[in-house]
Coordinates of N, CA, C and O in Angstrom, one line a residue:
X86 N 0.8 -1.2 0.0 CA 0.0 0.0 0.0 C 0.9 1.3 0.0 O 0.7 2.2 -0.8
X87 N 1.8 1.2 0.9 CA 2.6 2.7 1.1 C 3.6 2.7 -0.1 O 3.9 3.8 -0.4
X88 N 4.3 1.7 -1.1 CA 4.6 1.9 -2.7 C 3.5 2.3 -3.2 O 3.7 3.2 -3.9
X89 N 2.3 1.9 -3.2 CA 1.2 2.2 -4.2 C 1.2 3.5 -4.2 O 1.3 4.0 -5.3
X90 N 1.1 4.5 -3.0 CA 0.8 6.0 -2.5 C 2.1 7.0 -3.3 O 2.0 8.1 -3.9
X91 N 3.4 6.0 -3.0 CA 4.6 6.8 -3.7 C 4.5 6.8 -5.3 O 4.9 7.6 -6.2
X92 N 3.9 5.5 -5.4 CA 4.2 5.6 -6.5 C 2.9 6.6 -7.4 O 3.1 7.3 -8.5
X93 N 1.6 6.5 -6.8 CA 0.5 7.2 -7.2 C 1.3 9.1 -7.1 O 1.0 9.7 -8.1
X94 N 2.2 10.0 -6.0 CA 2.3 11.1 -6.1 C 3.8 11.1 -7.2 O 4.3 12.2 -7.4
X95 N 4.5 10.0 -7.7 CA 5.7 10.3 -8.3 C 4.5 10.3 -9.8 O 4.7 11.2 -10.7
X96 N 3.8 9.7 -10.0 CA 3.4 9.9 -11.5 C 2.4 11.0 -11.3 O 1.9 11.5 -12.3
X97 N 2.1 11.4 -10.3 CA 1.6 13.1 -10.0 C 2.2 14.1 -10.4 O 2.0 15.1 -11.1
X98 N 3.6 13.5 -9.4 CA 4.6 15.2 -10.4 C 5.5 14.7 -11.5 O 6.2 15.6 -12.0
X99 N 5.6 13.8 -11.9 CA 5.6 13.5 -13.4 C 4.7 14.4 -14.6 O 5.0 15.1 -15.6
X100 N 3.3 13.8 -14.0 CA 2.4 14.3 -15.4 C 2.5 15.8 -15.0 O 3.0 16.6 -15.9
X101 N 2.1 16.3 -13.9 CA 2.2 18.0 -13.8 C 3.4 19.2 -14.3 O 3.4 20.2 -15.1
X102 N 4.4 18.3 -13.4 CA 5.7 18.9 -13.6 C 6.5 18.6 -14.6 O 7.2 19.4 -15.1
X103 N 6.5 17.2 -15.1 CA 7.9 17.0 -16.4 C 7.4 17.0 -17.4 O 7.9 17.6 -18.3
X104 N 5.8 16.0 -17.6 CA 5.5 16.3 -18.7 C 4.7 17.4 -19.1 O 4.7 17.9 -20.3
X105 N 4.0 17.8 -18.3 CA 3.3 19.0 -17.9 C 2.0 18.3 -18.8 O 1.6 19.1 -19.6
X106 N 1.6 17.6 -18.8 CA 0.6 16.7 -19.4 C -1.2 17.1 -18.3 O -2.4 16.8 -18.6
X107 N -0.6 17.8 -17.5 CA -2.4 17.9 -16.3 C -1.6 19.6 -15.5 O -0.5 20.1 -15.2
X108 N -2.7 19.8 -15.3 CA -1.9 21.3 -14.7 C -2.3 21.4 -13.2 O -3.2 21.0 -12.5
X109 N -1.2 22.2 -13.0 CA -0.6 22.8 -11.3 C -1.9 22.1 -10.4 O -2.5 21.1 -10.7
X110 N -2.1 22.7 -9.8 CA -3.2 23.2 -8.3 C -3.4 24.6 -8.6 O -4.5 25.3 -8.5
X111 N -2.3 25.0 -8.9 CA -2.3 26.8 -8.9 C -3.0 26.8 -10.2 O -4.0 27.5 -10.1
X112 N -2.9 26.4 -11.1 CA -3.4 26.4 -12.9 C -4.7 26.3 -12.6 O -5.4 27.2 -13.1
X113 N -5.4 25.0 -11.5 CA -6.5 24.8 -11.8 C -7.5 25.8 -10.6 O -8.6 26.2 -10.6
X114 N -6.6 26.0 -9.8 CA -7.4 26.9 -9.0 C -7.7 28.3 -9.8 O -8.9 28.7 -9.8
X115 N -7.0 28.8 -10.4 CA -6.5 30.4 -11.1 C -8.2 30.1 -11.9 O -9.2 30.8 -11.8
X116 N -8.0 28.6 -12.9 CA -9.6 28.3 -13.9 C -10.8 28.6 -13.4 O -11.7 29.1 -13.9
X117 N -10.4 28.0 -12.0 CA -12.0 28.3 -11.2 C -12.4 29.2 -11.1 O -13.6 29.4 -11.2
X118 N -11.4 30.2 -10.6 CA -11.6 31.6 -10.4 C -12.5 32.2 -11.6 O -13.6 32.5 -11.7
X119 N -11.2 32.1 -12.6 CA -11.5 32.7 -14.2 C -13.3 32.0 -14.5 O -14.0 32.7 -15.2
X120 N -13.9 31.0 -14.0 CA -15.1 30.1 -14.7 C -16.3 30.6 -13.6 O -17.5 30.7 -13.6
X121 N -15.3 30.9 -12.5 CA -16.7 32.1 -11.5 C -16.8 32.9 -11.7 O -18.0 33.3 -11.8
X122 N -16.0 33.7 -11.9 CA -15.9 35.5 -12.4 C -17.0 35.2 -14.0 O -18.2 35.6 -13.9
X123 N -16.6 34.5 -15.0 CA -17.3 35.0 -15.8 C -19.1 34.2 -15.6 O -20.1 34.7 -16.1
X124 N -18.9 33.2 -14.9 CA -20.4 32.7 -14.5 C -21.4 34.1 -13.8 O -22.6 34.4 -14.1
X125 N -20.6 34.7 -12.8 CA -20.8 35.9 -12.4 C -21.3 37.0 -12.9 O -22.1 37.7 -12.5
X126 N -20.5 37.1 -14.1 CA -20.6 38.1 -15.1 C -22.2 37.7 -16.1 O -23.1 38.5 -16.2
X127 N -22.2 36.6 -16.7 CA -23.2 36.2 -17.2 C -24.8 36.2 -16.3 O -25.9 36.5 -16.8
X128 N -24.6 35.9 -15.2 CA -26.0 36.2 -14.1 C -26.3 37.6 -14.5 O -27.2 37.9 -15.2
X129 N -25.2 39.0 -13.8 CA -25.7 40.5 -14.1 C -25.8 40.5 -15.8 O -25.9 41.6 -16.2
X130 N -25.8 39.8 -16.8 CA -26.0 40.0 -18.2 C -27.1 40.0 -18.4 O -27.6 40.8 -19.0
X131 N -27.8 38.8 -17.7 CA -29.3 37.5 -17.8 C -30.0 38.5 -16.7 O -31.2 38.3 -16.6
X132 N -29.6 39.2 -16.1 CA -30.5 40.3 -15.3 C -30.7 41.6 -15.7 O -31.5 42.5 -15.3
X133 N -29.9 41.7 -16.6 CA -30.0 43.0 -17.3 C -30.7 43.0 -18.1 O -31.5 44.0 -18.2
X134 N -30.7 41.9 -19.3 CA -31.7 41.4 -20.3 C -33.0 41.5 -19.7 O -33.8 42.4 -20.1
X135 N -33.4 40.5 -18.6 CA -34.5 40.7 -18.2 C -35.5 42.1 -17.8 O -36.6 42.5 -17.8
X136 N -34.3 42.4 -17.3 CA -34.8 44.0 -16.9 C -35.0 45.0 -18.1 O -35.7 45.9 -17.9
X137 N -34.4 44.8 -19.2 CA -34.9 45.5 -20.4 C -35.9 45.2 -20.6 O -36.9 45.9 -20.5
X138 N -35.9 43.6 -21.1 CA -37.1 43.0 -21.9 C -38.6 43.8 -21.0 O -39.5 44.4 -21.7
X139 N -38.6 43.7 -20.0 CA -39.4 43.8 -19.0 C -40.3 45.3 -19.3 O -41.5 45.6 -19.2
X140 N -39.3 45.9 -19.5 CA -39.4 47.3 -19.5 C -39.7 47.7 -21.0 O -40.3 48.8 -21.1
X141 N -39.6 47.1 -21.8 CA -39.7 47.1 -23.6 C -41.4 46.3 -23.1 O -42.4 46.8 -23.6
X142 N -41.6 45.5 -22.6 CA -42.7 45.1 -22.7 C -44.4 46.2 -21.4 O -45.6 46.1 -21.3
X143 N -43.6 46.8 -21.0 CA -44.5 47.3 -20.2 C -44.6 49.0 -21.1 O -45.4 49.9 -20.8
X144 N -43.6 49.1 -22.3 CA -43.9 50.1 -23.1 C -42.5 51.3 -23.0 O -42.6 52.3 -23.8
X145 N -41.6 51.3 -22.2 CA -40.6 52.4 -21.8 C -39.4 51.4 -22.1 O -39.1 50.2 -21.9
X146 N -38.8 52.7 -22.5 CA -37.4 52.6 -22.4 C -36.2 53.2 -21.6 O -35.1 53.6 -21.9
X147 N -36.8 53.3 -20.5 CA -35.9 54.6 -19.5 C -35.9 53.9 -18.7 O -35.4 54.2 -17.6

């Protein structure tokens, strides 16, 4: 079991590090960030739309 474990984090920083084949902790954390921020961004878009449509439908544009 405890070769299985060494051997499971040496082909960890293998694929990360040498072949660079899967990325960092830091790579994938930075994505999440980047895939919240714009998930974030798209909710105030889908609220803004709505709030137009809304207002185009009740007859104003102001």
């Amino acid at each position: 079991w405890r070769g299985r474990k060494h051997l499971n984090a040496a082909l960890g920083e293998y694929l990360t590090e040498e072949s660079q084949l899967l990325p960092t902790a830091y790579e994938v954390e930075e994505w999440r960030d980047a895939v919240d921020e714009t998930r974030d961004a798209v909710e105030r878009l889908q609220a803004r739309i709505d709030l137009l449509a809304s207002k185009i439908k009740q007859g104003g544009t102001s």
